[in-house]
Amino acid sequence: MASRYWVVSLPVQNSASTLWNSLQDQISKHSFDTPLYRFNIPNLRVGTLDSLLALSDDLLKSNAFIEGVSHKIRRQIEELERISGLETNALTVDGVPVDSYLTRFVWDEAKYPTMSPLREIVDGIHTQVAKIEDDLKVRVAEYNNVRGQLNAINRKQSGSLAVRDLSNLVKPEDIVTSEHLVTLLAVVPKYSQKDWLSSYETLTSYVVPRSSKKLYEDNEYALYTVTLFGRVADNFRTSARERGFQVRDFEYSPEAQESRKQELEKLMQDQDNLRSSLLQWCYASYGEVFSSWMHFCAVRVFAESILRYGLPPSFLACVLAPSVKGEKKVRTILEGLCDSTNSTYWKTEDEGGAMAGLGGDADAHPYVSFTITVA
């Protein structure tokens, strides 16, 4: 599947079928590796020249918006597939791979009646895609909110001992609680453990001798218990802080621990459910946006062809996927199939063309042409 396609329209001098045969012949002779397809555009309602000119000003902006939303959804799909460990799925429009949908495009008359004014079709597409983008923002925000809560919990459980949740490191037998005695948890810098063991009994009076036990150690700190009389706990905290030891506030509660465990399990389940539903929604919405975009492109080719070649509509629209190396050759073929005076008119300034420098469009050609990037 190619990732870049050209959608072009050429002016028809005699008949569209003759021009199509000539184009096929030229491509097969001089650029045989370039895929070429007809882009079937129905007879749309032309309207007035003023309405076409006004519409053409908005087509470029709207195209950038619709293309941007399609790429945004595609990136979201890629991220969700990567996080879920899924193989990359081929994106589709109603079960048809997107490249096939583009190269075998058929106008959906039921959704976009051809008798509707072009402005109405374009505005309808823009509104529909804008609604999908708003839905995407809401769904992604909901998913990221749960993800953020989970990440915060994981940080608490895996951060340094100075900040992390201690409940899963402390067992009931590590804590002594009685009418007079309490157990405190001290966070000691890793390289100050000898200092702690030699001094904790003297940081205040009424510390139970040899009561300190190491529960856990990470790269920076070690976690120790110490048992003492409750009435001197505040004095001990102050003295410990002065020596560079941090006494963490901690109350052992099996109920709170169980509640936290259940909350974590629920968040993990919510995250999985939201990720799965977001991914399915993205698959469906990408197809919807891509279909809308192709209909928009058809309107764009039609409107620009009328403005370029005049009335009645007489042009051949097609889709090509040239390789980077073959682009120049294909451009030469397309230009050669245009009216020669028209071609001269659109040449660059160096080549003496009358339209050179107008609008600063480096991609000016004597035919309608724009690029679609699908990946």
XYZ file of C-alpha atoms in Angstrom:
375
model
C 0.000 0.000 0.000
C 1.318 3.424 -0.986
C 1.240 6.169 1.641
C 1.095 9.115 -0.791
C -1.301 9.520 -3.692
C -1.829 12.240 -6.262
C -5.377 13.157 -7.154
C -5.294 14.947 -10.525
C -7.722 16.076 -13.179
C -6.816 16.675 -16.819
C -8.820 18.780 -19.300
C -10.684 16.646 -21.863
C -10.298 17.880 -25.476
C -12.138 15.119 -27.385
C -13.372 12.311 -25.150
C -12.547 11.160 -21.614
C -12.029 7.550 -22.750
C -9.482 8.618 -25.418
C -7.586 10.702 -22.834
C -7.713 7.823 -20.320
C -6.293 5.394 -22.895
C -3.511 7.862 -23.746
C -2.649 8.325 -20.090
C -2.570 4.567 -19.467
C -0.404 4.105 -22.530
C 2.088 6.839 -21.520
C 2.319 5.598 -17.910
C 2.880 1.969 -18.961
C 5.600 3.036 -21.434
C 7.515 5.573 -19.347
C 6.597 4.892 -15.690
C 5.268 1.334 -15.599
C 5.670 1.023 -11.802
C 3.210 3.881 -11.127
C -0.242 2.596 -10.064
C -3.014 4.473 -11.934
C -6.773 4.495 -11.239
C -9.848 6.397 -12.412
C -11.315 8.664 -9.729
C -15.026 8.580 -10.446
C -16.724 11.884 -9.676
C -20.457 12.205 -10.366
C -22.068 15.224 -12.032
C -22.308 17.582 -9.085
C -24.298 20.815 -8.922
C -22.117 23.636 -10.231
C -23.942 26.694 -8.876
C -22.657 30.188 -9.728
C -19.082 31.178 -10.472
C -19.092 33.459 -7.403
C -20.148 30.580 -5.137
C -17.409 28.372 -6.638
C -14.762 31.049 -6.084
C -15.901 31.584 -2.489
C -15.908 27.823 -1.919
C -12.418 27.347 -3.366
C -11.015 29.737 -0.738
C -12.341 27.463 2.034
C -11.478 24.114 0.435
C -7.781 24.274 1.326
C -8.457 25.123 4.988
C -11.156 22.482 5.343
C -8.946 19.869 3.674
C -6.120 20.565 6.153
C -8.593 20.210 9.047
C -10.135 16.922 7.820
C -6.730 15.454 6.957
C -5.454 16.494 10.394
C -8.328 14.708 12.182
C -7.765 11.531 10.132
C -4.043 11.525 11.055
C -4.882 12.231 14.705
C -7.158 9.180 14.875
C -4.578 7.049 13.041
C -1.858 8.056 15.554
C -4.218 7.252 18.432
C -4.870 3.800 16.937
C -1.125 3.148 16.569
C -0.482 4.157 20.190
C -3.344 2.012 21.555
C -2.250 -1.006 19.488
C 1.322 -0.594 20.747
C 0.248 -0.319 24.413
C -2.105 -3.310 24.019
C 0.602 -5.374 22.309
C -1.637 -5.911 19.285
C -0.501 -6.406 15.724
C -1.177 -3.399 13.506
C -4.518 -3.839 11.774
C -5.141 -2.622 8.207
C -7.485 0.350 8.513
C -10.753 0.052 6.630
C -13.864 1.907 5.514
C -16.837 -0.429 6.081
C -14.504 -3.416 5.776
C -12.718 -2.118 2.646
C -8.979 -1.292 3.093
C -8.452 2.486 2.855
C -6.168 2.273 -0.191
C -8.795 0.214 -2.052
C -11.515 2.649 -0.972
C -9.487 5.540 -2.416
C -8.471 3.829 -5.652
C -11.962 2.398 -6.278
C -13.885 5.383 -4.953
C -17.674 5.376 -5.425
C -19.756 8.421 -4.479
C -22.333 7.739 -1.727
C -25.474 9.299 -3.207
C -27.611 8.411 -0.167
C -25.314 10.274 2.212
C -24.365 13.151 -0.098
C -27.105 13.790 -2.703
C -25.474 15.115 -5.883
C -28.257 17.705 -6.295
C -27.230 19.389 -3.023
C -25.243 22.642 -3.399
C -21.475 22.067 -3.107
C -21.300 24.414 -0.113
C -23.913 22.305 1.702
C -21.939 19.075 1.048
C -18.643 20.631 2.192
C -20.170 22.203 5.320
C -21.910 18.911 6.167
C -18.617 17.008 5.908
C -16.784 19.627 7.996
C -19.479 19.544 10.721
C -19.479 15.744 10.838
C -15.679 15.530 11.121
C -15.603 18.301 13.762
C -18.122 16.309 15.854
C -15.952 13.179 15.565
C -12.906 15.216 16.663
C -14.840 16.504 19.711
C -15.884 12.933 20.580
C -12.244 11.836 20.250
C -11.105 14.550 22.688
C -13.726 13.512 25.276
C -12.948 9.791 24.984
C -9.169 10.291 25.082
C -9.497 12.611 28.105
C -11.575 9.968 29.938
C -9.020 7.254 29.129
C -6.050 9.475 30.064
C -7.713 10.428 33.345
C -7.881 6.764 34.454
C -4.377 6.191 33.102
C -3.129 9.197 35.075
C -4.700 7.888 38.304
C -3.056 4.507 37.749
C 0.306 6.095 37.003
C 0.035 8.172 40.185
C -0.638 5.018 42.236
C 2.221 3.169 40.527
C 4.565 6.099 41.202
C 3.568 5.988 44.858
C 4.290 2.282 44.966
C 7.536 2.375 43.048
C 9.020 5.775 43.934
C 11.690 6.342 46.558
C 10.975 5.463 50.182
C 10.766 9.168 50.968
C 7.477 9.477 49.050
C 6.103 6.035 48.145
C 3.179 4.239 49.732
C 4.522 2.022 52.517
C 1.458 -0.153 53.139
C 2.646 -3.042 50.951
C 6.068 -3.083 52.689
C 4.778 -3.341 56.263
C 3.340 -6.542 57.770
C 1.134 -6.692 60.893
C 3.935 -8.311 62.920
C 6.227 -5.315 62.176
C 3.992 -2.953 64.128
C 3.712 -2.854 67.937
C 0.729 -0.927 69.272
C -0.335 -0.933 72.908
C -1.618 1.518 75.470
C 1.867 3.048 75.869
C 4.017 1.802 72.970
C 4.018 2.839 69.291
C 6.095 1.782 66.285
C 7.412 4.498 63.974
C 8.815 4.039 60.461
C 12.060 5.854 59.723
C 13.458 6.483 56.240
C 17.252 6.431 56.540
C 19.678 7.461 53.757
C 21.321 4.294 52.446
C 24.814 5.371 53.469
C 23.721 6.554 56.964
C 22.459 3.196 58.197
C 25.394 2.666 60.575
C 24.746 6.101 62.045
C 21.061 5.231 62.527
C 21.750 1.905 64.217
C 24.263 3.451 66.611
C 22.134 6.476 67.512
C 18.378 5.746 67.313
C 18.193 4.497 70.942
C 19.584 7.829 72.185
C 17.557 10.243 70.011
C 15.131 10.584 72.936
C 14.375 8.788 76.166
C 12.067 5.770 76.410
C 13.135 4.106 73.145
C 12.881 0.307 73.321
C 16.460 -1.020 72.945
C 17.272 -3.133 69.865
C 13.741 -2.548 68.551
C 14.832 -1.230 65.123
C 14.417 -3.627 62.223
C 15.124 -3.050 58.541
C 12.044 -3.750 56.374
C 13.150 -2.640 52.911
C 15.955 -0.924 51.009
C 15.995 0.852 47.621
C 18.743 2.699 45.728
C 18.629 5.733 48.028
C 17.050 4.810 51.347
C 16.403 2.040 53.864
C 13.165 1.674 55.852
C 13.504 0.899 59.575
C 11.008 0.378 62.390
C 11.601 1.708 65.886
C 9.405 1.131 68.962
C 9.111 3.675 71.773
C 6.703 5.177 74.271
C 3.949 7.139 72.548
C 4.418 10.222 74.718
C 7.956 10.833 73.346
C 7.092 10.185 69.658
C 7.107 13.907 68.753
C 10.481 14.440 70.439
C 11.869 11.444 68.536
C 10.596 12.841 65.193
C 12.295 16.180 65.841
C 15.622 14.626 66.889
C 15.550 12.204 63.940
C 14.931 15.061 61.465
C 17.917 16.961 62.882
C 20.109 13.918 62.192
C 18.829 13.574 58.602
C 16.339 10.738 59.246
C 12.746 11.089 58.062
C 9.968 9.585 60.178
C 7.033 8.820 57.871
C 3.443 9.235 59.034
C 1.969 5.767 58.837
C -0.975 3.974 60.392
C -1.314 0.261 59.687
C -4.877 -0.516 58.587
C -5.760 -3.822 56.902
C -9.115 -2.306 55.846
C -7.446 0.691 54.146
C -4.931 -1.618 52.476
C -7.712 -3.856 51.125
C -9.630 -0.783 49.962
C -6.542 0.500 48.094
C -6.040 -2.914 46.515
C -9.648 -2.992 45.298
C -9.353 0.566 43.974
C -6.220 -0.404 42.034
C -7.890 -3.495 40.552
C -10.944 -1.442 39.547
C -8.778 1.230 37.903
C -6.842 -1.417 35.974
C -10.108 -2.979 34.784
C -11.482 0.468 33.855
C -8.294 1.267 31.937
C -8.488 -2.000 29.950
C -12.186 -1.469 29.171
C -11.700 2.167 28.147
C -8.658 1.326 26.005
C -10.541 -1.452 24.228
C -13.673 0.654 23.590
C -11.561 3.656 22.492
C -9.656 1.479 20.027
C -12.885 0.058 18.529
C -14.351 3.574 18.319
C -11.164 4.818 16.590
C -11.309 2.016 14.005
C -14.924 2.899 13.145
C -14.370 6.672 13.264
C -11.250 6.529 11.111
C -13.288 4.795 8.405
C -15.998 7.444 8.716
C -13.537 10.350 8.531
C -11.616 8.788 5.636
C -14.832 8.253 3.665
C -15.855 11.879 4.331
C -12.392 13.054 3.293
C -12.562 11.204 -0.044
C -15.981 12.744 -0.786
C -14.517 16.113 0.134
C -11.601 15.479 -2.275
C -14.088 14.649 -5.029
C -15.837 18.002 -4.453
C -12.461 19.729 -4.431
C -11.376 18.163 -7.743
C -14.752 19.047 -9.280
C -14.737 22.685 -8.093
C -11.088 23.323 -9.010
C -11.554 21.680 -12.423
C -14.519 23.945 -13.244
C -12.536 27.017 -12.177
C -9.484 25.852 -14.129
C -11.090 24.451 -17.319
C -14.461 26.230 -17.442
C -17.961 24.975 -18.227
C -19.467 22.576 -19.098
C -17.536 20.173 -16.819
C -15.144 18.255 -19.069
C -12.230 16.677 -17.276
C -10.702 13.298 -16.425
C -10.022 12.683 -12.711
C -7.585 9.979 -11.666
C -5.413 8.790 -8.789
C -1.707 7.960 -9.144
C 0.878 6.679 -6.688
C 4.284 7.478 -8.230
C 7.514 6.586 -6.467
C 9.666 9.514 -5.344
C 12.120 8.748 -8.158
C 9.345 8.603 -10.747
C 7.557 11.835 -9.794
C 9.280 14.094 -12.332
C 8.621 11.647 -15.180
C 4.920 11.364 -14.263
C 4.597 15.168 -14.055
C 6.033 15.413 -17.589
C 3.530 12.831 -18.863
C 0.585 14.649 -17.259
C 1.742 18.001 -18.602
C 2.154 16.530 -22.076
C -1.509 15.469 -22.070
C -2.684 19.032 -21.335
C -3.356 21.656 -23.973
C 0.064 23.006 -25.030
C -0.885 26.695 -24.692
C -2.296 25.972 -21.245
C 0.963 24.209 -20.288
C 3.073 27.189 -21.363
C 0.808 29.504 -19.361
C 1.545 27.549 -16.162
C 5.324 27.127 -16.591
C 7.657 28.578 -13.953
C 9.209 32.021 -14.323
C 12.520 30.589 -15.579
C 10.592 28.865 -18.327
C 8.769 32.054 -19.254
C 5.250 31.201 -18.018
C 2.623 33.930 -17.507
C 1.387 32.456 -14.186
C 4.897 32.258 -12.676
C 5.104 33.574 -9.136
C 1.349 34.092 -8.846
C 0.289 33.107 -5.345
C 3.763 31.720 -4.652
C 2.579 28.167 -5.374
C 5.662 26.058 -5.989
C 3.421 23.179 -7.065
C 1.636 25.067 -9.870
C 0.803 22.777 -12.771
C -1.271 23.191 -15.939
C -3.775 20.720 -14.447
C -5.502 20.258 -11.064
C -3.298 18.272 -8.678
C -3.046 17.714 -4.961
C -1.500 15.092 -2.706
C -3.225 12.778 -0.227
C -1.125 11.241 2.543
C -2.820 8.245 4.116
C -0.065 7.067 6.485
